Structures are given as C-alpha cells and as structure tokens.
Coordinates of C-alpha atoms and ligand atoms in Angstrom, one line a residue:
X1 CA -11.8 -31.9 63.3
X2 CA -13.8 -34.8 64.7
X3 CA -15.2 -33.4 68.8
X4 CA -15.9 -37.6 69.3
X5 CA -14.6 -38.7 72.3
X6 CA -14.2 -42.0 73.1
X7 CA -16.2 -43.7 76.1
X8 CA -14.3 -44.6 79.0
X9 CA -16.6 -47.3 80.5
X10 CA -16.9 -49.6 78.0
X11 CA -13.2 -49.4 76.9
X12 CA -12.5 -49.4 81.1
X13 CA -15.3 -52.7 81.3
X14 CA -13.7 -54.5 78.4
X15 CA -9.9 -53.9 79.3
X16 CA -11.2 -55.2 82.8
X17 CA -12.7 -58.3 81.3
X18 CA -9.7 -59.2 79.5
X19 CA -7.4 -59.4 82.4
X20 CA -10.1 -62.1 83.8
X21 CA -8.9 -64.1 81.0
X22 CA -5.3 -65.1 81.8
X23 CA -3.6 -67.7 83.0
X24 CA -4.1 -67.6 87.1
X25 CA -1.3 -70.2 87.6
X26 CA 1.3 -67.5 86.7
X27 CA 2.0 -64.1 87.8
X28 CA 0.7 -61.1 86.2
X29 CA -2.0 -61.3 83.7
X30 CA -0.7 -64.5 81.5
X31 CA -2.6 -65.2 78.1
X32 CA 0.3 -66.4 75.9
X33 CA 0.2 -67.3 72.5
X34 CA -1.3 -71.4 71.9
X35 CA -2.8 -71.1 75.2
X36 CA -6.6 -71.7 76.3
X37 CA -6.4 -68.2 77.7
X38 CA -5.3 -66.9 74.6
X39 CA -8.2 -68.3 72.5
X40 CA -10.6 -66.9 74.8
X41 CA -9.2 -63.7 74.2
X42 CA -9.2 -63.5 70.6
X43 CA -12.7 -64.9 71.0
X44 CA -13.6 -62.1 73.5
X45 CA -12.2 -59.2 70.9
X46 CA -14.2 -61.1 68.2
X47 CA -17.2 -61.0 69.8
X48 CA -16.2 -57.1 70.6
X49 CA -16.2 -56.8 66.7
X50 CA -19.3 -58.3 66.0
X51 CA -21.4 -56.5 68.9
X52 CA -19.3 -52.9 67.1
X53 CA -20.9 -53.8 63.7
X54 CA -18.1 -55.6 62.0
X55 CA -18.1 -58.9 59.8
X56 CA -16.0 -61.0 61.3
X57 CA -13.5 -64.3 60.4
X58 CA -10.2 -66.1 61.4
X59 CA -7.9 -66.5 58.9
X60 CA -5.7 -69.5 58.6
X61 CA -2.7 -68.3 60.9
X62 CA -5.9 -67.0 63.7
X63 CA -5.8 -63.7 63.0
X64 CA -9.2 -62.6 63.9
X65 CA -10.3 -59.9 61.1
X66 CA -13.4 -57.8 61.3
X67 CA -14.3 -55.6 58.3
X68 CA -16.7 -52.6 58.3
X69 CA -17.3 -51.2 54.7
X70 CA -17.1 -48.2 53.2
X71 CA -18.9 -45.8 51.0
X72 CA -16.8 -46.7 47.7
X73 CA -15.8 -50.0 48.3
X74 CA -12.4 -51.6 47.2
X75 CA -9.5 -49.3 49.3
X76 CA -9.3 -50.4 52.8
X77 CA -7.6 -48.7 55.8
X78 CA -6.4 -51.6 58.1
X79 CA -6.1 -51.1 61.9
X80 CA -4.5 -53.3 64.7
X81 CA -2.9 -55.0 67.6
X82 CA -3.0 -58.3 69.7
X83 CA -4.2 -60.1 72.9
X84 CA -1.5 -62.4 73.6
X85 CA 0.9 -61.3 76.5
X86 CA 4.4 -62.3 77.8
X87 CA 4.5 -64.9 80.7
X88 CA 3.7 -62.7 83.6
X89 CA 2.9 -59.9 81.5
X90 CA 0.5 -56.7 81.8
X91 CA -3.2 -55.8 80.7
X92 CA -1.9 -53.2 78.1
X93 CA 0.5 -54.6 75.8
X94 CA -1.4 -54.7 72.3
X95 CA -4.5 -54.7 74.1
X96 CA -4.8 -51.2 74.3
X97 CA -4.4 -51.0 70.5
X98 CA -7.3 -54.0 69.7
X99 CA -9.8 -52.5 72.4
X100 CA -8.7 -48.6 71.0
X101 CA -9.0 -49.8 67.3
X102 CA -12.9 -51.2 68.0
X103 CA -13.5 -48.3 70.1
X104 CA -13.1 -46.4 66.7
X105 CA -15.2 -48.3 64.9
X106 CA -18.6 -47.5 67.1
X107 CA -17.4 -44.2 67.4
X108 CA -17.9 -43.7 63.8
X109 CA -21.2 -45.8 64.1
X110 CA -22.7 -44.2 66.6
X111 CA -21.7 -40.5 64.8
X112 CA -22.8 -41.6 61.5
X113 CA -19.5 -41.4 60.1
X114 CA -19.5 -43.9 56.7
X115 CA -15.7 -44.1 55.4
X116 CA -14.8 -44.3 51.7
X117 CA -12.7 -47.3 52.8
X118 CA -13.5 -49.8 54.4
X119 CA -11.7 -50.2 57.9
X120 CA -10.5 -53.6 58.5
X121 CA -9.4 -54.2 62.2
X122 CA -6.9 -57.0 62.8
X123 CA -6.3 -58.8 66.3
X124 CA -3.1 -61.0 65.3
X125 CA -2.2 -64.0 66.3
X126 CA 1.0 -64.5 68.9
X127 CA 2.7 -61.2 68.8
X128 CA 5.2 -62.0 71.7
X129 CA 7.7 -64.5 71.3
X130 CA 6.8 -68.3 71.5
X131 CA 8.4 -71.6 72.7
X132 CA 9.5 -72.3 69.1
X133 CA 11.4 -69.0 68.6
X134 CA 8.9 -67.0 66.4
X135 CA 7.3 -63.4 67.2
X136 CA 4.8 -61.5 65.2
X137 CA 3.6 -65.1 63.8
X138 CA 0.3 -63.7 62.6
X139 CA 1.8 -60.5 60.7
X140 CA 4.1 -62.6 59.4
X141 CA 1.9 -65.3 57.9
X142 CA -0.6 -62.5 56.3
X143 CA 2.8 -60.9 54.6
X144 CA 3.5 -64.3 53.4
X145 CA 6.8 -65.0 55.8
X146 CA 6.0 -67.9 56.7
X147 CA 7.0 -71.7 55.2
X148 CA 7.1 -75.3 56.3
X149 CA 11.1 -74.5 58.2
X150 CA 9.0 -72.5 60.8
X151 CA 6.4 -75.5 60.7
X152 CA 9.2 -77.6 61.5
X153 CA 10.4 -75.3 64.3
X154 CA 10.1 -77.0 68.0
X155 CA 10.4 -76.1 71.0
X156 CA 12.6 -77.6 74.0
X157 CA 10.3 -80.8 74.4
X158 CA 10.8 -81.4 70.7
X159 CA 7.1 -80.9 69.9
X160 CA 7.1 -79.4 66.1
X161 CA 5.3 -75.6 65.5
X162 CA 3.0 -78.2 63.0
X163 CA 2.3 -80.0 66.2
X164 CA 1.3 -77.3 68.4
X165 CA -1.1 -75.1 66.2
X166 CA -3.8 -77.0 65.9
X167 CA -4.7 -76.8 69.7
X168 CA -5.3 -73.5 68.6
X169 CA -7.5 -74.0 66.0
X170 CA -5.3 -73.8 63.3
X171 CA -4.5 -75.9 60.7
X172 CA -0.7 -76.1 59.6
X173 CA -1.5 -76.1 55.8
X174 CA -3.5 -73.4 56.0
X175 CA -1.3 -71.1 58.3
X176 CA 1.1 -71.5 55.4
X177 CA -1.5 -70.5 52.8
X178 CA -3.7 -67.4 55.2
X179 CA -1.8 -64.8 53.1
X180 CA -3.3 -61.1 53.1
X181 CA -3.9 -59.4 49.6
X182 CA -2.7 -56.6 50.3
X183 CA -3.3 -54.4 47.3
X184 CA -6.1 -52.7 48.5
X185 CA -4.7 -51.5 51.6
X186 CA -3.9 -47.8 51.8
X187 CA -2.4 -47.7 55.2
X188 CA -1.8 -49.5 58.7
X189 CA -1.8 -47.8 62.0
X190 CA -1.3 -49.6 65.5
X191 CA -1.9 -47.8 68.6
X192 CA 0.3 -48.9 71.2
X193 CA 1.5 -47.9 74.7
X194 CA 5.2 -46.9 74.8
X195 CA 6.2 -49.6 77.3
X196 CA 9.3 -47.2 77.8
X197 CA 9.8 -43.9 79.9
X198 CA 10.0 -41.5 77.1
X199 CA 6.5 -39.7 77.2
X200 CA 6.2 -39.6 80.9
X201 CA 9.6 -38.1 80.8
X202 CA 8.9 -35.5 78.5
X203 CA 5.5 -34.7 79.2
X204 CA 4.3 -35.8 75.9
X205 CA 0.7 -37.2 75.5
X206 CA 1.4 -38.6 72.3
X207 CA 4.2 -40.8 71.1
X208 CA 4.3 -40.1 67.0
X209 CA 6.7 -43.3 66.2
X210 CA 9.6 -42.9 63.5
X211 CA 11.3 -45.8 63.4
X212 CA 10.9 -49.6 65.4
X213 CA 13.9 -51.3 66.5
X214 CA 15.6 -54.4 64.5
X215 CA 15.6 -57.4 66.0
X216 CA 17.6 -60.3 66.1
X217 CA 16.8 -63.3 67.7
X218 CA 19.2 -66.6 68.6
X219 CA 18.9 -69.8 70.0
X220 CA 22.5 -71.7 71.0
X221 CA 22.6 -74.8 72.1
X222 CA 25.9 -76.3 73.5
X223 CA 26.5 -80.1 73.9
X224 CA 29.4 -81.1 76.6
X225 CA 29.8 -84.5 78.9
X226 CA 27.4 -85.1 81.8
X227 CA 29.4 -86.4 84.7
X228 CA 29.9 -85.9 88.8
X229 CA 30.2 -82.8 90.4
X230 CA 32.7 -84.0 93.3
X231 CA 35.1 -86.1 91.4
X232 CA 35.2 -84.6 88.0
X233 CA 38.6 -82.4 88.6
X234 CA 37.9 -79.0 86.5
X235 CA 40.1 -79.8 83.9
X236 CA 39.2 -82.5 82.6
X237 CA 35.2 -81.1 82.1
X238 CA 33.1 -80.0 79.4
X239 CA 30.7 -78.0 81.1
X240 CA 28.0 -77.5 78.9
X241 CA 26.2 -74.8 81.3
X242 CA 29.5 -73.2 81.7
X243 CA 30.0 -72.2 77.8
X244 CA 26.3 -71.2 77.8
X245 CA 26.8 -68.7 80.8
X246 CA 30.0 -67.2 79.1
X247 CA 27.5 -66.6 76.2
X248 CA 25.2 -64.7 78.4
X249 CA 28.1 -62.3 79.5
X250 CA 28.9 -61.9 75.6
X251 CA 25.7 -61.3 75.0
X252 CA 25.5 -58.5 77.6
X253 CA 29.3 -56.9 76.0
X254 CA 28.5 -57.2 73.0
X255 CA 25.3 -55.0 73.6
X256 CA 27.1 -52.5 75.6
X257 CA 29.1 -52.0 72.9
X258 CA 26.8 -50.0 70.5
X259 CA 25.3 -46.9 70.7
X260 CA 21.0 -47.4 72.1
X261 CA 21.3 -51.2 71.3
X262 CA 20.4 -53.8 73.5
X263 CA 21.3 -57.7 74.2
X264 CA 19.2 -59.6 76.4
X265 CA 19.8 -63.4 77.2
X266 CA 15.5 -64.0 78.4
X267 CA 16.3 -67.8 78.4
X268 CA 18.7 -70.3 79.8
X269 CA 18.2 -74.3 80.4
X270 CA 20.7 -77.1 82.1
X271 CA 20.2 -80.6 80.8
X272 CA 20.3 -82.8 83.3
X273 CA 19.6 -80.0 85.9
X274 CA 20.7 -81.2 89.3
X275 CA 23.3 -79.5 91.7
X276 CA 25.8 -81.8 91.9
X277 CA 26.1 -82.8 87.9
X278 CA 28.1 -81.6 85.2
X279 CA 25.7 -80.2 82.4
X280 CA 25.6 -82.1 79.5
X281 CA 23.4 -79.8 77.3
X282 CA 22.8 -76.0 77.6
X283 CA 20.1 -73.8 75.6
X284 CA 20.6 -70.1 75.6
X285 CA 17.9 -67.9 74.2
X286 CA 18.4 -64.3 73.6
X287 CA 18.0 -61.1 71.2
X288 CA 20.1 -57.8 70.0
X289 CA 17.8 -55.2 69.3
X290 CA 18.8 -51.5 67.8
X291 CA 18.4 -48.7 65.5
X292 CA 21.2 -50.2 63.0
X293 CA 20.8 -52.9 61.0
X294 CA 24.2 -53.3 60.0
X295 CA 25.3 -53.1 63.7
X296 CA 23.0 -56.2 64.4
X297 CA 24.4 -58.0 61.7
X298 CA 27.9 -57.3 63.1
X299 CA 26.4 -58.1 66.8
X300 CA 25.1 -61.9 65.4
X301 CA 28.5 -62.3 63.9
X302 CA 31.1 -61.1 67.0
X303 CA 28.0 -63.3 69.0
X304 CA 28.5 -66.7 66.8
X305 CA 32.4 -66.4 67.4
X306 CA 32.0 -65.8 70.9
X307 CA 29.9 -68.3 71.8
X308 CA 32.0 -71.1 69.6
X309 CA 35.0 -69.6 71.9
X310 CA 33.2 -70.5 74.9
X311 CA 32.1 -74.0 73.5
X312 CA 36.1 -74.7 72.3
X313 CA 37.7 -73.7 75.4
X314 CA 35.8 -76.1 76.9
X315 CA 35.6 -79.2 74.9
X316 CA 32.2 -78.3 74.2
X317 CA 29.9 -78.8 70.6
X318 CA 28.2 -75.6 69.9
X319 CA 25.2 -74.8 67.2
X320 CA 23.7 -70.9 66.9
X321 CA 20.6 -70.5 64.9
X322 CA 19.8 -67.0 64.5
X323 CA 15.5 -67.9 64.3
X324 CA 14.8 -64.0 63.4
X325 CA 16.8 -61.3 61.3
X326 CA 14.1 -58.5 61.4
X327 CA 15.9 -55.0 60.3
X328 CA 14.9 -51.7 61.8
X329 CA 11.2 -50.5 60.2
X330 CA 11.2 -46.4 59.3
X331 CA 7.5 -46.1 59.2
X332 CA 5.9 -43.9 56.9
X333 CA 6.5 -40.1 56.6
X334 CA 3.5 -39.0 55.3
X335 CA 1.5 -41.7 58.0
X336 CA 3.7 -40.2 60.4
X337 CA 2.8 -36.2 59.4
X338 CA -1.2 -37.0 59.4
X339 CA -0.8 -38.6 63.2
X340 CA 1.1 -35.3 64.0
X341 CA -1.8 -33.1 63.2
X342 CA -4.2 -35.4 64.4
X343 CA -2.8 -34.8 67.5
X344 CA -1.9 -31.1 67.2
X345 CA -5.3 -30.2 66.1
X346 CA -6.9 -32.2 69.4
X347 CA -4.4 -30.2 71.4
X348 CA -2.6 -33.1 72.5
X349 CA 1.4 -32.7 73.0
X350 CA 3.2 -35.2 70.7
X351 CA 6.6 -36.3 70.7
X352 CA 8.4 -38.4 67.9
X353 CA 9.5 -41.5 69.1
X354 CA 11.8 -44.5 68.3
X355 CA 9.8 -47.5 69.2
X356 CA 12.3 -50.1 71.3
X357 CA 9.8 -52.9 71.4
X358 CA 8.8 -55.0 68.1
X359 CA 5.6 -54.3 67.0
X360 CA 3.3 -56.5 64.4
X361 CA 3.4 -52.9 62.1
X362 CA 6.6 -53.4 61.6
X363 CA 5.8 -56.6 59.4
X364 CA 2.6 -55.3 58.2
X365 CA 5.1 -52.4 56.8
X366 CA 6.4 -54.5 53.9
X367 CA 2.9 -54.1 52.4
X368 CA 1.6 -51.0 52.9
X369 CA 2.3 -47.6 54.3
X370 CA 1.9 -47.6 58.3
X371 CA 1.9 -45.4 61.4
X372 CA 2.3 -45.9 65.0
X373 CA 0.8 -43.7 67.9
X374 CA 2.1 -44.7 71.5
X375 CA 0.3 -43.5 74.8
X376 CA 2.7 -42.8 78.3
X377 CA 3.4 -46.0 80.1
X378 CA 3.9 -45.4 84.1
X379 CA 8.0 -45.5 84.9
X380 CA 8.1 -47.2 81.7
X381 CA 7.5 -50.3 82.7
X382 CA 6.3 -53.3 80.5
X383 CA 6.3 -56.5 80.3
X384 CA 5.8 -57.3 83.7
X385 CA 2.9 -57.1 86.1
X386 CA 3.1 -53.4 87.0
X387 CA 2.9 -52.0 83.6
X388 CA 0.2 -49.5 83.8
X389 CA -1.5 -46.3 81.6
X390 CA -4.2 -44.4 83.1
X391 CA -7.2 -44.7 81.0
X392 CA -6.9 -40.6 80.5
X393 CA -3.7 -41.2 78.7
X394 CA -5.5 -44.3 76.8
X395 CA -8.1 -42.1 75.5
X396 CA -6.7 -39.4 73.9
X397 CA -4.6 -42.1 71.9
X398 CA -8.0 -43.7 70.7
X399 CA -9.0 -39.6 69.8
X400 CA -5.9 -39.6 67.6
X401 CA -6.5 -43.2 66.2
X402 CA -9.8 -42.1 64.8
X403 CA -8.5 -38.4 63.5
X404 CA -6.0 -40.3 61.7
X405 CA -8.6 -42.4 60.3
X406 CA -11.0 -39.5 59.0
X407 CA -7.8 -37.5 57.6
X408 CA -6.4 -40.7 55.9
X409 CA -9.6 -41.6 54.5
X410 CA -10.3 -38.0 53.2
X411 CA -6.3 -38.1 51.7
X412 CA -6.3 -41.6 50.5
X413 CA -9.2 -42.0 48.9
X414 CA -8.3 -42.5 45.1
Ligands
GLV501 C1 7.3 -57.2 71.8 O1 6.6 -56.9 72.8 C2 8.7 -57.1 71.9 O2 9.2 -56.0 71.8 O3 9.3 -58.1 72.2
MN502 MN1 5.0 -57.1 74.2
MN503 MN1 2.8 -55.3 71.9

C-alpha cells in the first residue's frame, strides 16, 4: 500500500489559478471549449506537465498529452480529464481529474516510484457540449469518431466546425487524422467529482463508477411564416416558436416516462425574435440521457413524431437531427475491482455508482479497459457556479488515483 499523500497547496494553488482563467464576462467560472480562456487553460495544465516531469505535445484535435516513461517501455497506462467548462460553469468539472492525474505523476517522482508503463496523462479538448452540437470532441477524435460531416457541422450563425477550429490552434485536416494508437494502452481511469448527490448522501468518500449514462443528443429546427402579432388571427398562423415549445413539453413527457432517465431541452431560439412577431424559425436543442440504450432509441423515435406533430398541426416544416447516439458505457469489472481495493485498503468508504453525466472515458472505453473514481460534490450541484468539493474529499480521490495506478501497473504489466 502506497502511505503517499497528495499535497494540498499546490493542487489548492493550481485549482485557484485556473478559475483566474475564465471568461469574466459570464457568470461562474466560464472557459468553454474554442475560447481564449480555454487555450490558456490547456496551456496552464501543459505547463503543469512539464514543470511534473512529463514530455509534452498537442495532438491534432488539441488534446494536450504528457508522457512519463516507464521501466519496460511499450505498455502505457493512460490517465485523464479536461479544462473546458459549461457557460457559467464551476472550478471542478474535469479539472479535478487533470490537476489530480498530474498530482500523481510528482507523487511518484518525488517517492521514486518508476512504473513498468509508461503513464500518459491526457487533458482533452472540449468535453462539454459546443455550439455545433458535439461533446467529448477530443476523445472522440483520438478513438477515430470523427469525419468531415462533423467538420461540416455549424452552429446558429452558420459558421462551419472547419471554420471555427483553427482559432484554436487546430487544423481541420489534422483533427481528422490526430487518431490515438491505442494498442499499447492497458487501461484508462478518470477521476471525476460526482456532480450529483449520491456520495454526500450516503456518506461515501469514494464513488467506484459502474456504468455512464447514454446519451442522446438533438437539434430541431422548425420553419413557419413570420408575420404581425396583432392582426394575424390564430388560425390562420404557423407559429414556428409555438411547435418548438410543444417540443420542449415532449421532451420533458417523454423523459418522465422511463425509469432514472432524463430529457432536458438546454437550448431554445426565436428567429426574428421581437414581442410583437410571429416566429418564423425556431431551434430547439436538447438530450435524453439514461441507463438503457434501447429506451433512448425508443425516446429519439416517440421524440421525432412528436415534434413533426407539433410542426403539422401548425402548418409548420420540421427537420430533427439527432447530432449524438452515444449508448450507456459498463466500464470495466476488473478496473472497477482494483479501484475498490484501492480505496478499501486506504480506508476510504466507497460506493458503486452510476455516473449521470458523460464523461470523455466513456469514449476512451471503446479502446481500452477503463475505470472511473468520483469524489462527493456539495448538494450535488454542478454545472453551475456553486458546484463545490472540499479539497479533503479531492484528496483522498487523487490517493486512490495513484493506488490504482501502482496496482494496475503491478497487474498489467505483461
Ligand atoms: C458533461 O458534463 C455532461 O454530462 O454533459
Ligand atoms: Mn460537465
Ligand atoms: Mn466533466
């Protein structure tokens, strides 16, 4: 059993330093993916890397990747998380697990720990969702899930994905191209807090996760008549923002109709948008999210007719894209029984957990086998402002991160 502990100041100093670089025009601490802020992040936990000892380089897609090698070579143990955050998001979502995963790797440093594997730590590019309908874009380009249809994506000023990614640095060929070999890679973990109530609940110090949700995400756009507000008789309409708010409601049944699913409607825009005008366009973003895949496929389907029932009723065009069809991840057993004894022989209580938010190991897990460990989150709140973990309930998540490590490299080595 490893008696490391991690250091609280300088994960406490750098966690600090990272909420400095946001976006100070929105609420919260705002560093969203293809933003300034977010550059400066990924630079920040690149630097971070290089100070900790590690070789560093961007792939294609910006994925900052910092290798520290092993004893033998060859086998690699990848670890990771990101910087980006939601629009008026909080200081630990995926920062916990980049900051956490880099902690580890001076740890062992500083102890004189060599690995047989190298340990390859991976800050990924725009986790959260962006303005063209993607999530996970990073995991997703080093699993090779990527082509030129989510170049061509755009968002609602018709500016193309292609368009946007080089103000980040990134070349559109190359993002299609940044593929991770994979081969050598014996095992993925992410540490992560559980941005839900379930640890604080129960007590638990440490979230062992089982399974991550499915998620499917949709874009509807609805295409009516624009005309006056005061002499347009409601009859004769085709209320563009009328069918799209119907959709909204469906979204909201339809979810309520499963057992621990969810249906969330996060975006809505009028075109023109002015009080007294009929809409003549209407864009409704949203998501289903639960433990069943087939129940999500049955969700986009009652969702498609519902929202083409809205649209006809009202003499209004519809068109649904569904932009992501991600099915529930079980992460790996044996993954899964190495975190549990990490954390049972550090004395930490443990709870297994299904993981409600999306998570960039649930990509990385059609490559390799991974593990999740989640720290308490305070009233389960996340993405927003107030999400909060102590740094005491950080830490012992870092403890575990790195017993998993020495146990994984010790079991995995040939
Ligand atoms: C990621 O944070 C998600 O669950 O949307
Ligand atoms: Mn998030
Ligand atoms: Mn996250």
């Amino acid at each position: 059993m490893s008696t490391i502990s991690p250091v609280r100041e300088r994960f406490d100093a750098e966690l600090t330093h990272l909420a400095t670089l946001t976006d100070s025009t929105r609420p919260g601490w705002t560093r969203r993916a293809l933003s300034e802020e977010d550059i400066a992040g990924r630079d920040f936990a690149r630097s971070l890397m290089r100070q900790a000892g590690l070789t560093t380089r961007v792939d294609g897609a910006g994925n900052v990747i910092g290798v520290l090698p092993g004893r033998l070579g060859g086998r690699q143990i990848m670890l990771g998380s990101h910087t980006d955050t939601v629009d008026g998001g909080g200081r630990f979502d995926g920062i916990t697990g980049v900051l956490g995963a880099i902690e580890v790797v001076r740890l062992l440093r500083e102890n004189d720990i060599r690995l047989d594997h190298d340990l390859v730590i991976v800050v990924f590019f725009n986790e959260e969702p962006n303005d063209f309908g993607f999530f996970c874009l990073g995991s997703r380009a080093m699993t090779g899930l990527v082509d030129r249809s989510t170049l061509a994506a755009t968002d609602s000023t018709g500016r193309t994905l292609a368009q946007a990614l080089p103000d980040s640095g990134i070349d559109p060929e190359e993002f299609l191209t940044s593929g991770f070999d994979f081969t050598n890679v014996t095992a993925f973990l992410e540490l992560h807090i559980e941005q839900g109530p379930e640890l604080e609940r129960g007590g638990a110090q440490i979230g062992v996760v089982e399974t991550i949700t499915g998620i499917n995400h949709f874009r509807a756009l609805f295409t009516g008549r624009q005309d006056h507000a005061g002499t347009t008789s409601m009859s004769v309409r085709a209320d563009a923002g009328c069918a799209a708010a119907g959709t909204v409601l469906a979204v909201e049944s339809i979810a309520e109709s499963g057992t621990n699913t969810r249906g969330t409607s996060g975006q809505i825009r009028f075109t023109p948008e002015a009080v007294n005008v009929v809409s003549e366009n209407a864009v409704v973003e949203g998501e289903f999210r639960g433990p069943d895949g087939s129940w999500l496929h049955e969700a986009a389907r009652r969702l498609t007719e519902a929202a083409g029932q809205e649209a006809d009723r009202r003499g209004v065009t519809m068109e649904i894209e569904w932009t992501t069809d991600d099915a529930p991840v079980p992460l790996n057993q044996p993954i899964t029984a190495t975190i549990t004894e990490a954390a049972a022989e550090l004395g930490l209580s443990r709870s297994r957990m299904f993981s409600g938010a999306g998570h960039d190991a649930g990509i990385i897990a059609a490559k390799t086998q991974v593990g999740m460990i989640f720290v308490p989150s305070v009233d389960g709140r996340s993405h927003c402002p107030e999400e909060f973990t102590a740094l005491d309930d950080v830490l012992p998540g870092i403890s575990v991160l790195l017993e998993t490590v020495l146990r994984l490299d010790g079991s995995l080595r040939h």
